[in-house]
Tab-separated table of C-alpha atoms in Angstrom:
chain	number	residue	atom	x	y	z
A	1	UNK	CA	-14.604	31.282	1.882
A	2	UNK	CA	-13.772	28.866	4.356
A	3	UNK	CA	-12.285	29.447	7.378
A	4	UNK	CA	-10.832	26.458	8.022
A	5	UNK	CA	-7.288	27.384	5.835
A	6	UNK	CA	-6.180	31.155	7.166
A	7	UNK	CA	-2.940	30.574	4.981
A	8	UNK	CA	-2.388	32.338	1.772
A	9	UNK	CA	0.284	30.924	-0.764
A	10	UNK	CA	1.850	33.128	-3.444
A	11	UNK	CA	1.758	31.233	-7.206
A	12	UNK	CA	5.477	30.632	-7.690
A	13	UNK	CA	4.590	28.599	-3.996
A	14	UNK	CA	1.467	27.286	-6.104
A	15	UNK	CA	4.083	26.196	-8.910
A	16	UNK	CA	6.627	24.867	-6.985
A	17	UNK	CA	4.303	22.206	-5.052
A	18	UNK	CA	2.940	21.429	-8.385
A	19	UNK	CA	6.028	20.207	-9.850
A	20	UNK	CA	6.815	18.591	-6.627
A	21	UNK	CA	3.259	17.304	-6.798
A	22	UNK	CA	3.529	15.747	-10.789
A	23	UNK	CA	6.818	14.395	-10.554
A	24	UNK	CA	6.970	13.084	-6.466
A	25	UNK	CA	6.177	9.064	-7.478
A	26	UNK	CA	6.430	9.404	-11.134
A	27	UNK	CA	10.770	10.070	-10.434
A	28	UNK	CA	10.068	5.786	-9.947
A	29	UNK	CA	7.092	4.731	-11.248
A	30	UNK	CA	7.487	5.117	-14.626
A	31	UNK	CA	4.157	5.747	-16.241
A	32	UNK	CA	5.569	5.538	-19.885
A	33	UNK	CA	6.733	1.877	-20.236
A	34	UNK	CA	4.152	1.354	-23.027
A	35	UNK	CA	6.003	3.796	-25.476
A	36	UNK	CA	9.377	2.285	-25.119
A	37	UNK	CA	12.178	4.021	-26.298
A	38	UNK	CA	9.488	6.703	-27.516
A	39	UNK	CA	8.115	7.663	-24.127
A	40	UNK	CA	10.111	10.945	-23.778
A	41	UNK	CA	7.750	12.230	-26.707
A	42	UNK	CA	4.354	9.975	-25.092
A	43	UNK	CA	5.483	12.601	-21.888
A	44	UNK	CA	4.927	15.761	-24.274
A	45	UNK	CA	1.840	14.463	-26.049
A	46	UNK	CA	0.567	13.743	-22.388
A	47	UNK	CA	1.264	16.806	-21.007
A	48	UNK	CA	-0.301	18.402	-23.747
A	49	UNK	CA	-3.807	16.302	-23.364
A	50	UNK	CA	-3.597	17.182	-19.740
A	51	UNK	CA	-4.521	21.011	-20.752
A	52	UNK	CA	-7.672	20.233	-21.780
A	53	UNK	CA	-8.633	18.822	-18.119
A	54	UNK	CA	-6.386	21.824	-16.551
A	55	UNK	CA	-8.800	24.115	-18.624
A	56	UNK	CA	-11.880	22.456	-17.357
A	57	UNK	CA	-11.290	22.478	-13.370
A	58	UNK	CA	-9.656	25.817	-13.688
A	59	UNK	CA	-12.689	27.424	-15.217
A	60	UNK	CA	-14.820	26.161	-12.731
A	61	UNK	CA	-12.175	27.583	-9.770
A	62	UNK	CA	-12.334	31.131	-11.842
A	63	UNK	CA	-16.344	31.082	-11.915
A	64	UNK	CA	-15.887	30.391	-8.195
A	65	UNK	CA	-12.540	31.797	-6.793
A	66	UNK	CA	-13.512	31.663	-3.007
A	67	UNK	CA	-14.274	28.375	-3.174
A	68	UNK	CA	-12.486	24.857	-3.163
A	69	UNK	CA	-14.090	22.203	-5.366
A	70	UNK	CA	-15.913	20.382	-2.781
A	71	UNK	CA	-17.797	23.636	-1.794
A	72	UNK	CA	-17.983	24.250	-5.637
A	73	UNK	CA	-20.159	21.106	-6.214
A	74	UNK	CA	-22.568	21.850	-3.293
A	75	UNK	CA	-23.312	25.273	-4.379
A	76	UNK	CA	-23.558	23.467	-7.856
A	77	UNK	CA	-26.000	20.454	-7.412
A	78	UNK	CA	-27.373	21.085	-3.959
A	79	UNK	CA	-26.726	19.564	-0.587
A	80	UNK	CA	-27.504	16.057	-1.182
A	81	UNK	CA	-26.083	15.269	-4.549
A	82	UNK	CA	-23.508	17.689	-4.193
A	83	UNK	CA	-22.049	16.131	-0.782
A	84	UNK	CA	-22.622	12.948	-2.432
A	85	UNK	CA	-19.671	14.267	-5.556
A	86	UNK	CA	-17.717	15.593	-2.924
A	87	UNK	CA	-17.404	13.012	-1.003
A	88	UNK	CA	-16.367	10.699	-4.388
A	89	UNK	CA	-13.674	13.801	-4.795
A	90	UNK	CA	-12.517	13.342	-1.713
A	91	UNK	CA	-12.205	9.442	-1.667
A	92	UNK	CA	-10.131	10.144	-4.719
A	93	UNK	CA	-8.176	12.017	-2.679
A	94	UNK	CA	-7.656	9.714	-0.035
A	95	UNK	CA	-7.004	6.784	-2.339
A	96	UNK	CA	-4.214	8.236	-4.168
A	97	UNK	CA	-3.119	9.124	-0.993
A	98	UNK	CA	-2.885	5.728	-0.124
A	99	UNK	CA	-1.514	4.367	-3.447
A	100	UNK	CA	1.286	6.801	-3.449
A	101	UNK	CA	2.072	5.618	0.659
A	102	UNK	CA	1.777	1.811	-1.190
A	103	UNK	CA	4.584	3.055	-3.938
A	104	UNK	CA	6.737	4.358	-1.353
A	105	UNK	CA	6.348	1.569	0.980
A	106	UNK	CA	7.112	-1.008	-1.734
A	107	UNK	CA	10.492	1.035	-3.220
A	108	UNK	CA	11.709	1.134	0.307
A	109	UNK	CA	11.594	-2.683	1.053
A	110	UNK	CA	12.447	-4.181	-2.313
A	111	UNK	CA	15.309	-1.596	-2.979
A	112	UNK	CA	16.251	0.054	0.810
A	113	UNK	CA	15.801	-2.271	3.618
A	114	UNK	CA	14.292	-5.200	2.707
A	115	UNK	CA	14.225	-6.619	6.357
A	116	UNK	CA	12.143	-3.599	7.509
A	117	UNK	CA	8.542	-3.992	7.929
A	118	UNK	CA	6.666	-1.744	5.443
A	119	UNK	CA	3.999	-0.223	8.112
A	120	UNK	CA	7.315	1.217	9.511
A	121	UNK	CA	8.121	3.076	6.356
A	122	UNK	CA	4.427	4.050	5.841
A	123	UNK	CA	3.748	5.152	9.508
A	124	UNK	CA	6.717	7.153	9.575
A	125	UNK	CA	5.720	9.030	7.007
A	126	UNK	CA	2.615	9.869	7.287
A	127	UNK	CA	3.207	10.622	11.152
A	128	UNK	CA	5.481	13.554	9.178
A	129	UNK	CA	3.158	14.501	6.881
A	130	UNK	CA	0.247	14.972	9.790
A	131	UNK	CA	2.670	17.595	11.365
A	132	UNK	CA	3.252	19.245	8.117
A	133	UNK	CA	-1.016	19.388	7.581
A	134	UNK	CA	-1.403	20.469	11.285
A	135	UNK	CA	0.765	23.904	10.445
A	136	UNK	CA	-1.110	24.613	7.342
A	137	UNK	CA	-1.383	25.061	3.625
A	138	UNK	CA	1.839	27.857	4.116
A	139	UNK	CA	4.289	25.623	5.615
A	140	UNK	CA	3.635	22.575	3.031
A	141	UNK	CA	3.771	25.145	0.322
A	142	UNK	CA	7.350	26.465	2.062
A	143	UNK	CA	8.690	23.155	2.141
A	144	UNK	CA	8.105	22.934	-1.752
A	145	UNK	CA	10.194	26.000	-2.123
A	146	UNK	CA	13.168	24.491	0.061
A	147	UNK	CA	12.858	21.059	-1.095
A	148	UNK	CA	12.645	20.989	-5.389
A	149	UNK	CA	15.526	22.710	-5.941
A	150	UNK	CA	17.387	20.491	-4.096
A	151	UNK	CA	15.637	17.421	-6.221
A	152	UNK	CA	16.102	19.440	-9.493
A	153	UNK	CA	19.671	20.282	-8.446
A	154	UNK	CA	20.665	16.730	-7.726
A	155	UNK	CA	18.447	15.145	-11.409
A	156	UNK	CA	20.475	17.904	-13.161
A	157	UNK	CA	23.711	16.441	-11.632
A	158	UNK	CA	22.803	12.842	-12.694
A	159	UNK	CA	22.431	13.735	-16.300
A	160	UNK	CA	25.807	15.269	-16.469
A	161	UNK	CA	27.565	12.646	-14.687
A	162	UNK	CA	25.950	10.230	-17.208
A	163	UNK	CA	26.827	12.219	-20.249
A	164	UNK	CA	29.253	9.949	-21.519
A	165	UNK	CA	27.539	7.196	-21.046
A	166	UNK	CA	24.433	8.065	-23.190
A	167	UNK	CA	24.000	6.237	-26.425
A	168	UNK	CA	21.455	8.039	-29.257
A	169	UNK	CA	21.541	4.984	-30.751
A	170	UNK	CA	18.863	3.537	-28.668
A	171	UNK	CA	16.237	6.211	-29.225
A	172	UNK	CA	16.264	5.384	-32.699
A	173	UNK	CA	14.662	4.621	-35.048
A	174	UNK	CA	12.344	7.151	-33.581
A	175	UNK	CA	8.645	6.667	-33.759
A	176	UNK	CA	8.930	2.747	-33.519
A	177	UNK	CA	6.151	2.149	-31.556
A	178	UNK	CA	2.731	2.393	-33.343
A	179	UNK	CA	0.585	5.084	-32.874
A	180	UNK	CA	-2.299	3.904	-31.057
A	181	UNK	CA	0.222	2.153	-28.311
A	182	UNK	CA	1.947	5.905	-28.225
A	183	UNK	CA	-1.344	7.787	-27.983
A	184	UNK	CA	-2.720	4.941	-25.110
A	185	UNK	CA	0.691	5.334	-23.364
A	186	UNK	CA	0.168	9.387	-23.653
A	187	UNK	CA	-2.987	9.003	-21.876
A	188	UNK	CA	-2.131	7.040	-19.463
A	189	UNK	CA	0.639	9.775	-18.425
A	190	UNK	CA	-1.928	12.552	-18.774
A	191	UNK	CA	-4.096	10.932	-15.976
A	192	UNK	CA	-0.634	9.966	-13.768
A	193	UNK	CA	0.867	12.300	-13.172
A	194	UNK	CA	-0.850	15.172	-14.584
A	195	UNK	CA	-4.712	14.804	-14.296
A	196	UNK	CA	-4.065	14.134	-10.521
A	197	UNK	CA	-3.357	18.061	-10.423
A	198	UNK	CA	-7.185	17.976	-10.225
A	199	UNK	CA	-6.542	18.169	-6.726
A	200	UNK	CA	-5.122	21.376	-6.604
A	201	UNK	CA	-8.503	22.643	-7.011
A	202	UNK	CA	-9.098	22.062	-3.061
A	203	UNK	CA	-5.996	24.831	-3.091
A	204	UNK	CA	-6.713	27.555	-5.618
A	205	UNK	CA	-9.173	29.664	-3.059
A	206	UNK	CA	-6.071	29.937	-0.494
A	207	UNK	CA	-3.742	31.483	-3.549
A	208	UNK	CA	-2.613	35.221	-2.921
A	209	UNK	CA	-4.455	35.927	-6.147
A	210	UNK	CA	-6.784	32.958	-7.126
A	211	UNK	CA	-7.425	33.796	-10.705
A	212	UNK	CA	-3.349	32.815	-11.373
A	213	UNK	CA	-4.569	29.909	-10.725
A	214	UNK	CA	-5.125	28.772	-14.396
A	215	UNK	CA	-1.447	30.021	-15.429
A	216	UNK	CA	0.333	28.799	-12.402
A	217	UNK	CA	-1.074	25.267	-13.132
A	218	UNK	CA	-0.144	25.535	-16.944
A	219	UNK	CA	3.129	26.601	-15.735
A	220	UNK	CA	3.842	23.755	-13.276
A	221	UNK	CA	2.440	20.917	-15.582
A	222	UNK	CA	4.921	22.154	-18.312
A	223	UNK	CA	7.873	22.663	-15.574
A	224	UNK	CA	6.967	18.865	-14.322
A	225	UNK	CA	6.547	17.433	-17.960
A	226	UNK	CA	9.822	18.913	-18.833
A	227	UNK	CA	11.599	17.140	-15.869
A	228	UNK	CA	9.818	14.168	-16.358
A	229	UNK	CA	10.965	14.137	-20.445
A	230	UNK	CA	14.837	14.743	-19.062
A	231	UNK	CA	14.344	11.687	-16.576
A	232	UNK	CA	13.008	9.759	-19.656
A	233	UNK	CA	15.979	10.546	-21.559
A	234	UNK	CA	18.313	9.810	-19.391
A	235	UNK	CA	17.069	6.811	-18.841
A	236	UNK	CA	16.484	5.704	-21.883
A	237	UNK	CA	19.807	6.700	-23.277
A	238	UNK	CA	22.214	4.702	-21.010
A	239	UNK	CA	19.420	1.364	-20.410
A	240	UNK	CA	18.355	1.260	-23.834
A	241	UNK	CA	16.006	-1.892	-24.473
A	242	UNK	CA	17.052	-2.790	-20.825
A	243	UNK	CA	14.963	-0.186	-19.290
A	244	UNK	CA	11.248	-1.886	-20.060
A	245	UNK	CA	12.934	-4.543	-17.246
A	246	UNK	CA	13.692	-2.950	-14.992
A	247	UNK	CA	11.607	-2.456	-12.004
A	248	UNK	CA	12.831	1.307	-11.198
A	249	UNK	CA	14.621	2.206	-14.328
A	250	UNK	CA	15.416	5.708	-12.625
A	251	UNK	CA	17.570	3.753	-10.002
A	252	UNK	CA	19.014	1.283	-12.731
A	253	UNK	CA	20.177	4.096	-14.768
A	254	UNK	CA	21.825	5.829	-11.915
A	255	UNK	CA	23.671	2.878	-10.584
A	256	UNK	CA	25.777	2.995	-14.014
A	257	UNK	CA	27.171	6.421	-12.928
A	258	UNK	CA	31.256	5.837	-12.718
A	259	UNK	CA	33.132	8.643	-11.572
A	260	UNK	CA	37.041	8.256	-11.648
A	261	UNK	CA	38.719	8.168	-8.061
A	262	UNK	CA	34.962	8.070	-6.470
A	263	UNK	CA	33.691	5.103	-4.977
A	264	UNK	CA	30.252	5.970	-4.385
A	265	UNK	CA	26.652	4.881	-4.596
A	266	UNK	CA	24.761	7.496	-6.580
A	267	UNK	CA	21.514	5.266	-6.301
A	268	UNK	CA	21.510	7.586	-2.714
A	269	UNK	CA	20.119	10.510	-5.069
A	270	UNK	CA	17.157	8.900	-6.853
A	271	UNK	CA	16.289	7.365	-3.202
A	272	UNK	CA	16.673	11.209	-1.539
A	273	UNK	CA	15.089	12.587	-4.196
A	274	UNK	CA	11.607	10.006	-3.779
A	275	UNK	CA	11.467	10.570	-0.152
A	276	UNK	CA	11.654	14.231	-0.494
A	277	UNK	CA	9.341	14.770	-3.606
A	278	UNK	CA	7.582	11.558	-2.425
A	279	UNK	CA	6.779	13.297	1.231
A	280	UNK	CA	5.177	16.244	-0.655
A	281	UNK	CA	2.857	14.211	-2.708
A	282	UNK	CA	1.578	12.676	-0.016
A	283	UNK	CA	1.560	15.845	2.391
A	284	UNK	CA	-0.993	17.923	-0.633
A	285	UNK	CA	-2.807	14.856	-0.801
A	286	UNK	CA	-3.911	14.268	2.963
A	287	UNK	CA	-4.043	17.891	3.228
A	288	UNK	CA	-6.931	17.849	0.602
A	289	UNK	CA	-8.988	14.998	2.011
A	290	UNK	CA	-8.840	16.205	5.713
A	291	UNK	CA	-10.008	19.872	3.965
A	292	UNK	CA	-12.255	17.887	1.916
A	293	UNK	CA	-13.624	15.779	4.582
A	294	UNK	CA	-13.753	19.238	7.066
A	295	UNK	CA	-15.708	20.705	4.441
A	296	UNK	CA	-18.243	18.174	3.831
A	297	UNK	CA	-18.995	17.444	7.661
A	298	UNK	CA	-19.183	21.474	8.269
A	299	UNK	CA	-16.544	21.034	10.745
A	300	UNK	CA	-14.226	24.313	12.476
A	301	UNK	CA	-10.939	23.165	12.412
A	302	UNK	CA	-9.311	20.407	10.654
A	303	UNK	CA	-7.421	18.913	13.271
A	304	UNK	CA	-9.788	16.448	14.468
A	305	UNK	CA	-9.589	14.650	11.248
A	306	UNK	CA	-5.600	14.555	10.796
A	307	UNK	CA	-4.860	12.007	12.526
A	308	UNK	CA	-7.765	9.820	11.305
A	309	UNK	CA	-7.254	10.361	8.193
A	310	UNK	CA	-3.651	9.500	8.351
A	311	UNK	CA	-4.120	6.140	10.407
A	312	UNK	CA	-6.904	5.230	7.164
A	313	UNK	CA	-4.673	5.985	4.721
A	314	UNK	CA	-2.060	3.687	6.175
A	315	UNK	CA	-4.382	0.875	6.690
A	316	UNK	CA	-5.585	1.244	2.953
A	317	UNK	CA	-1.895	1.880	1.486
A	318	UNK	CA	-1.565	-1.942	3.312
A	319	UNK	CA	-4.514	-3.171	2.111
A	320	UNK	CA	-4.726	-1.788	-1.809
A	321	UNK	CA	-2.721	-5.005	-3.389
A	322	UNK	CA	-1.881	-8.303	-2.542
A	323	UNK	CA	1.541	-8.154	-4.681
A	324	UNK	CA	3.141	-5.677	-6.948
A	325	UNK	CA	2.330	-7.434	-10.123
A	326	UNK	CA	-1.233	-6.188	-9.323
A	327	UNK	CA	0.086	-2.582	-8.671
A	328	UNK	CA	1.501	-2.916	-11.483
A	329	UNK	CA	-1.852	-4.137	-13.551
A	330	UNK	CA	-4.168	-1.475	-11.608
A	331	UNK	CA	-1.918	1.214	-12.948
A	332	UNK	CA	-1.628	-0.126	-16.395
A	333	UNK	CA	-5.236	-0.839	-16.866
A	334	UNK	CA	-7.822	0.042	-14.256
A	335	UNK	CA	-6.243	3.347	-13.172
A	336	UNK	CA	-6.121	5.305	-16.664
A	337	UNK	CA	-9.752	5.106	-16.125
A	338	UNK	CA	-10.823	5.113	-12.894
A	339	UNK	CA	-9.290	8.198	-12.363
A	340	UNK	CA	-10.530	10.001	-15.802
A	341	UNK	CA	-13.570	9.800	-13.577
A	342	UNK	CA	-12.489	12.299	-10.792
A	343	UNK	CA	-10.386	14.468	-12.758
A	344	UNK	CA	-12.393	14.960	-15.933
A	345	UNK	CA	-16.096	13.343	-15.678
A	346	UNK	CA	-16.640	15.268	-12.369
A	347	UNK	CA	-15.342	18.460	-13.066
A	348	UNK	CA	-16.564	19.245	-16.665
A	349	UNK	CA	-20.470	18.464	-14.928
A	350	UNK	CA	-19.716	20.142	-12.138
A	351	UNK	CA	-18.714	23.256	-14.627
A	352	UNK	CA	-21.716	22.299	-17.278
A	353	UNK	CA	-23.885	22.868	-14.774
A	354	UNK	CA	-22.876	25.700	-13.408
A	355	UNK	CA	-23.090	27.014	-16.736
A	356	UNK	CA	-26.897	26.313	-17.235
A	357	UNK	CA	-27.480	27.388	-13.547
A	358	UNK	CA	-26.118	30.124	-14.168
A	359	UNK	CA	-24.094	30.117	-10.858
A	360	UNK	CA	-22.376	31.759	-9.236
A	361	UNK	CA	-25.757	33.716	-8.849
A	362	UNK	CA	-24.990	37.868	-8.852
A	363	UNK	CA	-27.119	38.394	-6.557
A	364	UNK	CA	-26.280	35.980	-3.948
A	365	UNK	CA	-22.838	34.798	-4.798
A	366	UNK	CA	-23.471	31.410	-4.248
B	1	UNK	CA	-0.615	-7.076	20.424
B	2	UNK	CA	-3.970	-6.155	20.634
B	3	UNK	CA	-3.032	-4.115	24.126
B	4	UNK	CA	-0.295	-2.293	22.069
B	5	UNK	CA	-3.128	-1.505	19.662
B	6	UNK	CA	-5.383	0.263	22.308
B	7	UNK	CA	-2.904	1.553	24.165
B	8	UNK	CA	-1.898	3.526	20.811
B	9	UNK	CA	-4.907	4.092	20.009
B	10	UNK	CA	-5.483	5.548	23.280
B	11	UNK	CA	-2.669	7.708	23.584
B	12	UNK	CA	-3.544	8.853	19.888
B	13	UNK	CA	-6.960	10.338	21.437
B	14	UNK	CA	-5.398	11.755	24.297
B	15	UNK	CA	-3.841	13.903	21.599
B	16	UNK	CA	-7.132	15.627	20.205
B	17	UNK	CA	-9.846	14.287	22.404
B	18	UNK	CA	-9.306	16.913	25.217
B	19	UNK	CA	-8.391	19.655	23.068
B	20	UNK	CA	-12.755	18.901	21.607
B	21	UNK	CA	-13.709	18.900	24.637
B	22	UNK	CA	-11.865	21.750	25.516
B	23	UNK	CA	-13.570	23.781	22.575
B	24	UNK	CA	-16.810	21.891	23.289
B	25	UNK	CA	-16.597	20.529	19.533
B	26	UNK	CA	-18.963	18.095	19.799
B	27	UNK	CA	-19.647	17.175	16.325
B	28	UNK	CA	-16.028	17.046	15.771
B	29	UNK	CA	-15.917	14.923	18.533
B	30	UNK	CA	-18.786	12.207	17.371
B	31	UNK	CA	-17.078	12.155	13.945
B	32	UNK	CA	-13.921	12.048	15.048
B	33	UNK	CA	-14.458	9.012	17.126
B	34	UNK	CA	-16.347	7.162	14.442
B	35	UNK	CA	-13.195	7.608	12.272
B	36	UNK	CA	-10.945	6.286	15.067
B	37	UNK	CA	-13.318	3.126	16.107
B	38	UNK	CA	-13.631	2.492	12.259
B	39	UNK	CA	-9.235	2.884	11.974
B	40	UNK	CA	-8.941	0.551	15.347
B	41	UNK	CA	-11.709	-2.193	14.257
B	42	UNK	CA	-9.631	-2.522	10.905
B	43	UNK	CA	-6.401	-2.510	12.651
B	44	UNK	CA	-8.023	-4.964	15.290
B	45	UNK	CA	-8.973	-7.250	12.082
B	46	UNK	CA	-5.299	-6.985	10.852
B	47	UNK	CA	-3.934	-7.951	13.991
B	48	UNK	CA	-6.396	-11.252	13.860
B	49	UNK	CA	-5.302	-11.830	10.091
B	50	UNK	CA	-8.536	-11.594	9.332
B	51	UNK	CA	-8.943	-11.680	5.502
B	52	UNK	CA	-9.220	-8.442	3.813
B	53	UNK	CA	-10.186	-7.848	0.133
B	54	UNK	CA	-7.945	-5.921	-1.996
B	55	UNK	CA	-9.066	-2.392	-2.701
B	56	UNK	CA	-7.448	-1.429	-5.819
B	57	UNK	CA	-7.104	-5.072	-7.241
B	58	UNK	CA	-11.004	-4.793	-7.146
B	59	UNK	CA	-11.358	-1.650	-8.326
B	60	UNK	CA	-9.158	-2.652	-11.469
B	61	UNK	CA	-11.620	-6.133	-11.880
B	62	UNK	CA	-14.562	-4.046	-11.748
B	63	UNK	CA	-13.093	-1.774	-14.725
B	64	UNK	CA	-11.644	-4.552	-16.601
B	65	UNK	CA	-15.483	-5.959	-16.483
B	66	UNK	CA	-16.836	-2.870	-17.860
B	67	UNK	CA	-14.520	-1.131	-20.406
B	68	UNK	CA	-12.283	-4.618	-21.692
């Protein structure tokens, strides 16, 4: 295994940063606007099609526990064609890095401080998430542990406040929207935010007990997709037919919370619970492609690439769109499959292979 | 602006570059400072307005072209 990571993280760690992982941009970016009113059930039916990926790249990390996925596909198709996978994996990596820095960036301007130049809001974080990757896998995984509850704690809160304001009347009639919108709209949430778990594949080797991998990620894609369903519900009980409008429905449907005697902006707690969630996302993700990009270059320690790494992914984040609309298109349209790429097409050869190889080879183990 | 840039950019290697040289990390080193030259020659471009194209926006053409 490499030495690169000395950290171990224990699965309910593992499980934690999942969740924090699945749900950091999707608590704004609402992937289910397809399925209208419907998209609470589009968020089970996606979470459910996500298993079949989550059984695919967790096979391949059981045939190969020691190893992250970008070692896995060397060993797998050799050193040129296998560097030449990893290093697609790892642009993946990097990219969604960078999309999730773009999300961020853009909530913070158009909703936060509009005035504010959005390299500001990008550089700042990412200058915090490079001291988070320079202390290791452990400390990233700690700050999962410190900082869901808080997020769950406060989404929990928002749904009670909002009890009386929820009207079943708008999830009816249930079922409205036609089947092959639903099942298109349930894909599109199985590859954001659920297929992008593939990444946790660059983490399973550093796991007290790697072969919990497979349940641990089960665990967390069910924890997330119940979250996520609550959110949905919430939201789609107090906006109703208002909610395919609105930009950040999550922040909409919290700025309707009225409590007697209070006079305070509860908008505060979808925007805390982004940056928080939101930091994580991006920490996991730039820790991958600086392990991923160690890996591939045979390097000994991964902090000459931290920094790099994080200055790219800022200047990409800047340069992805020229407006939101086309955010918007991208992750309508061009995402749901550009990404089935990296999180199904490469792992399942990757693992077919291995399986006609052979490999991991007993009497080598490699 | 463009001596804010370096001088960032050169404080940002005083950061790691002694600490490779310290260690005698040479490969680190080269690939390191191909990373940083290709991160200051785009942020040199930005600072020129130089026109960029859009990453994702052409990643989502190219798919459109394909699949719809």
């Amino acid at each position: 295994m490499s030495q690169l990571e000395r950290g171990k993280i224990s699965g309910t760690q593992m499980v934690y940063l999942l969740v924090s992982f699945a749900i950091g941009s999707s608590i704004i970016i609402a992937p289910g606007r397809g399925a209208g009113h419907d998209a609470w059930f589009a968020t089970i039916i996606g979470a459910l099609e996500s298993m079949v990926w989550v059984l695919i790249f967790t096979t391949l990390a059981r045939r190969f526990p020691d190893q992250t996925i970008v070692e896995i596909m060397e060993v797998v198709f050799g050193p040129f064609l296998g560097k030449a996978l990893a290093v697609c994996f790892v642009w993946y990596s990097f990219h969604l890095c960078s999309l999730v820095i773009g999300n961020f960036t853009d909530f913070f301007t158009t909703v936060v401080m509009p005035e504010t130049p959005c390299i500001v809001f990008a550089v700042s974080l990412v200058l915090v998430s490079a001291f988070a990757v320079h202390n290791g896998l452990e400390v990233i995984a700690r700050c999962g542990l410190v900082l869901l509850p808080i997020a769950v704690f406060l989404i929990i809160s928002t749904i009670f406040l909002e009890l009386n304001q929820l009207d079943l009347k708008n999830f009816l009639p249930f079922l409205e929207t036609p089947w092959p919108r639903l099942l298109k709209t349930a894909h599109n949430i199985a590859v954001f935010p659920f297929g992008e778990t593939v990444i946790f594949g660059m983490i399973f080797p550093y796991l007290n007990q790697p072969r919990d991998g497979r349940s641990r990620t089960v665990l967390g894609i069910l924890l997330a997709a119940f979250i996520l369903t609550l959110l949905y519900l919430r939201s789609i009980g107090v906006l109703g037919a208002t909610r395919s409008i609105a930009t950040y429905p999550a922040l909409e449907a919290v700025k309707l919370i009225k409590v007697p005697f209070l006079n305070i902006r509860f908008e505060i707690i979808v925007i805390i619970n982004f940056l928080t969630l939101g930091f994580l996302k991006i920490t996991t993700l730039h820790y991958s492609t600086v392990l991923g990009l160690a890996q591939i270059f045979k390097f000994r320690a991964l902090r000459p690439l931290i920094i790099p790494v994080g200055i790219l992914t800022v200047l990409l984040s800047l340069i992805n769109f020229q407006g939101f609309v086309e955010n918007l298109e991208f992750s309508e349209v061009g995402y749901p499959v550009y990404a089935l790429f990296f999180q199904l097409v490469i792992p399942l050869l990757t693992l077919i292979v291995a399986v006609i190889r052979k490999l991991p080879s007993r009497r080598t183990g490699c | 602006m463009l001596i804010l840039l370096f001088m960032i950019f050169i404080f940002l290697a005083l950061i790691d570059v002694p600490w490779l040289v310290r260690k005698e990390y040479w490969w680190e080193l080269a690939v390191y400072s191909g990373l940083m030259l290709t991160a200051l020659i785009i942020c040199v471009m930005m600072v020129i307005d130089a026109p960029f194209p859009a990453v994702s926006t052409e990643i989502g053409n190219f798919i459109k072209s394909i699949f719809y």
